[in-house]
Amino acid sequence: MLRAVIVEDEYLAQEELRYLVEKHSDLEIIESFDDGLAALKYLQTHSVDVLFLDINIPSIDGMLLARSLHADARPPFVIFTTAYKEHAADAFELEAFDYLLKPLNETRVKGVLNKLALAVAPTDTITDQRHTLHLMRDNRIRITDTADILYAAANEKTTLVYTPDGEFYVPYTISELMAQLPANFFRCHRSYCINLDKVTEIAPGLNSTYHVFLPGISDPVLVSRGNLKAFRERMQL
């Protein structure tokens, strides 16, 4: 069982997160803190697998705390929980596992916890597990293997999902969708994610971007400048 610590200075937010984690995972929450320095001292002498970390906390902020742990030989999975979107880029530079925005969305939290379970599962378990999603079209639900998904596009509060069988949608945001997809999916743009296993051609675009071509899709999907480096690394370019 994975051991988790919560660092959150608002008591109600701390209790809500604890409730959702215990409801949707097998994580053992071994400690919680409302102060960054106290959490850091604890983490220096205790082994922890997962850290749920608010950014705006007393003594030292969550970003500084995460940086101090980043150099460890075996740092915990860091999942930021914050009301501030603007720290997301810094969080992922520190290789944060995920970034949950407040107020917490139960579907999003559940998706992150599922992704965490897959990340620590034995390789043979991941290989044998079939990942499916419930896609919708014309008030009907289509159970689809995620391996068949080509890409997805943000569409306000829903997300359009494209497969060889056509266009479907899911009734939540692209960030919430990404939390439920396996590791072969990549967020190439704020509005798009792609199945890296389905990429057939890559072409340079304007202003240091890429165009990605997928089977059966006439228009390419854009890889933004901000995601270019990570995309090149994932595709070994």
C-alpha positions as a printed NumPy array, in Angstrom:
array([[  0.   ,   0.   ,   0.   ],
       [  1.307,   3.444,  -0.94 ],
       [  1.86 ,   5.933,   1.87 ],
       [  0.634,   9.511,   1.365],
       [  0.967,  12.859,   3.107],
       [ -1.315,  15.887,   2.702],
       [  0.081,  19.416,   3.066],
       [ -2.825,  21.873,   3.149],
       [ -3.387,  24.817,   5.488],
       [ -7.18 ,  24.984,   5.121],
       [ -8.804,  22.422,   7.393],
       [-11.936,  21.894,   5.284],
       [ -9.9  ,  21.491,   2.099],
       [ -7.644,  19.031,   3.897],
       [-10.612,  16.972,   5.062],
       [-12.257,  17.039,   1.622],
       [ -9.094,  15.77 ,  -0.028],
       [ -8.676,  13.058,   2.598],
       [-12.271,  11.927,   1.997],
       [-11.83 ,  11.746,  -1.796],
       [ -8.501,   9.936,  -1.576],
       [ -9.863,   7.339,   0.839],
       [-13.026,   6.936,  -1.237],
       [-11.304,   6.4  ,  -4.587],
       [ -7.981,   4.735,  -3.774],
       [ -6.099,   2.378,  -1.486],
       [ -3.622,   5.056,  -0.432],
       [ -2.81 ,   5.197,   3.261],
       [ -2.728,   8.806,   4.459],
       [ -0.159,   8.609,   7.212],
       [  0.127,  12.308,   8.109],
       [ -1.175,  15.769,   7.266],
       [  0.341,  19.224,   7.794],
       [ -0.8  ,  22.827,   7.556],
       [  2.747,  24.221,   7.457],
       [  5.423,  23.763,   4.79 ],
       [  8.433,  23.712,   7.108],
       [  6.882,  21.122,   9.408],
       [  6.111,  18.959,   6.386],
       [  9.676,  19.282,   5.082],
       [ 11.172,  18.206,   8.425],
       [  8.883,  15.186,   8.492],
       [  9.69 ,  14.199,   4.901],
       [ 13.422,  14.357,   5.584],
       [ 13.121,  11.49 ,   8.049],
       [ 10.113,   9.51 ,   6.794],
       [  9.554,   7.532,   3.608],
       [  6.515,   8.754,   1.658],
       [  5.247,   7.618,  -1.734],
       [  2.74 ,  10.363,  -2.571],
       [  2.579,  14.016,  -1.548],
       [ -0.586,  16.086,  -1.994],
       [  0.793,  19.602,  -1.833],
       [ -0.898,  22.995,  -1.665],
       [  1.219,  25.891,  -2.957],
       [  0.093,  28.782,  -0.745],
       [  1.065,  27.453,   2.697],
       [  2.846,  29.043,   5.713],
       [  6.619,  29.006,   6.422],
       [  7.779,  27.781,   3.004],
       [  5.478,  27.581,   0.017],
       [  4.638,  24.346,  -1.754],
       [  6.784,  25.086,  -4.791],
       [  9.893,  25.549,  -2.65 ],
       [  9.058,  22.403,  -0.715],
       [  8.719,  20.437,  -3.957],
       [ 12.064,  21.779,  -5.208],
       [ 13.794,  20.662,  -2.031],
       [ 12.464,  17.113,  -2.577],
       [ 13.132,  17.021,  -6.313],
       [ 16.823,  16.187,  -5.875],
       [ 16.138,  13.202,  -3.615],
       [ 17.153,   9.788,  -4.897],
       [ 13.55 ,   8.609,  -4.625],
       [ 11.244,  11.628,  -4.413],
       [  7.53 ,  11.066,  -3.807],
       [  4.919,  11.511,  -6.488],
       [  3.901,  15.155,  -6.059],
       [  0.294,  16.11 ,  -6.792],
       [ -0.234,  19.843,  -6.385],
       [ -3.612,  21.02 ,  -5.074],
       [ -4.076,  24.735,  -5.547],
       [ -6.467,  27.46 ,  -6.618],
       [ -3.797,  29.085,  -8.801],
       [ -3.468,  28.054, -12.458],
       [ -0.381,  30.172, -13.064],
       [  1.972,  27.785, -11.228],
       [  1.224,  24.814, -13.51 ],
       [  4.253,  25.293, -15.786],
       [  6.635,  25.474, -12.807],
       [  4.999,  22.4  , -11.301],
       [  5.594,  20.253, -14.34 ],
       [  9.174,  21.485, -14.671],
       [  9.611,  19.853, -11.271],
       [  8.132,  16.673, -12.789],
       [  4.982,  16.899, -10.681],
       [  2.741,  13.915, -11.193],
       [ -0.336,  16.099, -11.597],
       [ -1.905,  19.466, -10.783],
       [ -5.366,  19.609,  -9.215],
       [ -7.204,  22.917,  -9.208],
       [ -9.484,  23.979,  -6.377],
       [-12.349,  23.702,  -5.862],
       [-11.637,  20.002,  -6.266],
       [-13.658,  18.081,  -8.832],
       [-14.375,  14.522,  -7.704],
       [-14.18 ,  13.103, -11.24 ],
       [-10.818,  14.789, -11.774],
       [ -9.449,  13.564,  -8.425],
       [-10.623,  10.036,  -9.188],
       [ -8.913,  10.184, -12.581],
       [ -5.609,  11.274, -11.047],
       [ -5.791,   8.498,  -8.466],
       [ -6.492,   5.945, -11.2  ],
       [ -3.53 ,   7.247, -13.181],
       [ -1.357,   6.964, -10.069],
       [ -2.439,   3.343,  -9.568],
       [ -1.423,   2.561, -13.156],
       [  1.915,   4.347, -12.741],
       [  2.947,   2.123,  -9.841],
       [  1.388,  -1.11 , -11.094],
       [  3.716,  -3.922, -12.273],
       [  4.447,  -3.768, -15.998],
       [  2.676,  -7.039, -16.748],
       [ -0.446,  -5.786, -14.978],
       [ -0.528,  -2.648, -17.121],
       [  0.03 ,  -4.64 , -20.285],
       [ -2.805,  -7.035, -19.538],
       [ -5.281,  -4.39 , -18.418],
       [ -7.779,  -3.14 , -21.006],
       [ -8.426,   0.575, -20.739],
       [-11.88 ,   1.68 , -21.809],
       [-13.86 ,   4.898, -21.829],
       [-17.558,   5.594, -22.117],
       [-17.966,   7.857, -25.166],
       [-21.255,   9.47 , -26.081],
       [-23.084,  10.247, -29.353],
       [-26.766,  10.814, -30.043],
       [-27.674,  10.044, -26.401],
       [-26.032,   6.625, -26.668],
       [-22.96 ,   5.406, -24.795],
       [-20.159,   3.675, -26.677],
       [-17.663,   1.645, -24.622],
       [-14.377,   2.211, -26.427],
       [-10.888,   0.849, -25.91 ],
       [ -8.559,   3.821, -25.393],
       [ -6.112,   2.199, -27.832],
       [ -8.618,   3.034, -30.583],
       [ -8.742,   6.758, -29.787],
       [ -6.812,   8.943, -32.231],
       [ -7.027,  12.305, -30.5  ],
       [ -9.283,  14.553, -28.44 ],
       [-10.147,  18.241, -28.664],
       [-11.444,  20.608, -25.995],
       [-14.984,  21.854, -26.577],
       [-15.886,  24.214, -23.712],
       [-17.072,  21.98 , -20.816],
       [-17.021,  18.804, -22.926],
       [-14.328,  17.122, -24.99 ],
       [-14.625,  15.774, -28.521],
       [-13.02 ,  12.36 , -28.999],
       [-12.049,  11.093, -32.447],
       [-11.813,   7.399, -33.327],
       [-11.737,   5.477, -36.643],
       [-15.512,   5.095, -36.18 ],
       [-16.144,   8.826, -36.025],
       [-16.59 ,  11.668, -33.564],
       [-17.857,  11.175, -30.01 ],
       [-17.711,  13.234, -26.841],
       [-17.242,  12.942, -23.093],
       [-19.1  ,  15.276, -20.689],
       [-16.015,  16.713, -19.002],
       [-12.935,  18.792, -19.778],
       [ -9.86 ,  17.673, -21.656],
       [ -7.817,  17.873, -18.424],
       [-10.234,  15.491, -16.744],
       [-10.046,  13.207, -19.781],
       [ -6.243,  13.185, -19.698],
       [ -6.349,  12.01 , -16.097],
       [ -8.18 ,   8.877, -17.256],
       [ -6.012,   8.051, -20.265],
       [ -2.952,   5.756, -20.222],
       [  0.618,   6.937, -20.667],
       [  0.666,   6.772, -24.478],
       [ -1.525,   9.896, -24.644],
       [  0.159,  13.298, -24.766],
       [ -1.248,  16.792, -24.168],
       [  0.254,  18.471, -27.228],
       [ -1.692,  21.727, -26.897],
       [ -4.038,  23.283, -24.345],
       [ -6.903,  22.191, -26.614],
       [ -5.636,  18.837, -27.895],
       [ -4.263,  15.507, -26.752],
       [ -3.07 ,  12.771, -29.105],
       [ -2.456,   9.043, -29.039],
       [  1.293,   8.862, -29.677],
       [  0.948,   5.29 , -30.912],
       [ -1.236,   6.516, -33.789],
       [  1.071,   9.228, -35.154],
       [  1.871,   8.542, -38.824],
       [  3.679,  11.74 , -39.853],
       [  5.172,  14.853, -38.251],
       [  5.721,  18.09 , -40.167],
       [  7.174,  21.443, -39.032],
       [  4.696,  24.297, -38.671],
       [  4.952,  28.042, -38.172],
       [  6.608,  29.648, -35.139],
       [  8.422,  26.527, -33.926],
       [  5.388,  24.251, -33.868],
       [  4.674,  20.808, -35.298],
       [  1.766,  19.382, -37.244],
       [  0.931,  15.792, -36.376],
       [ -0.923,  13.541, -38.812],
       [ -3.137,  10.668, -37.704],
       [ -4.762,   7.895, -39.764],
       [ -8.108,   8.824, -41.305],
       [ -7.93 ,  12.447, -40.064],
       [ -7.695,  15.018, -42.866],
       [ -6.469,  17.975, -40.78 ],
       [ -3.291,  17.69 , -38.705],
       [ -3.225,  18.308, -34.95 ],
       [ -1.056,  21.158, -33.677],
       [  1.795,  20.7  , -31.211],
       [  2.275,  24.068, -29.499],
       [  5.65 ,  25.68 , -28.853],
       [  5.332,  25.141, -25.124],
       [  4.898,  21.397, -25.584],
       [  7.466,  20.96 , -28.337],
       [ 10.394,  19.839, -26.162],
       [  8.338,  17.245, -24.285],
       [  6.851,  16.018, -27.567],
       [ 10.287,  15.571, -29.13 ],
       [ 11.437,  13.616, -26.093],
       [  8.349,  11.369, -26.114],
       [  8.74 ,  10.704, -29.851],
       [ 12.558,  10.377, -29.543],
       [ 13.117,  13.025, -32.232]])
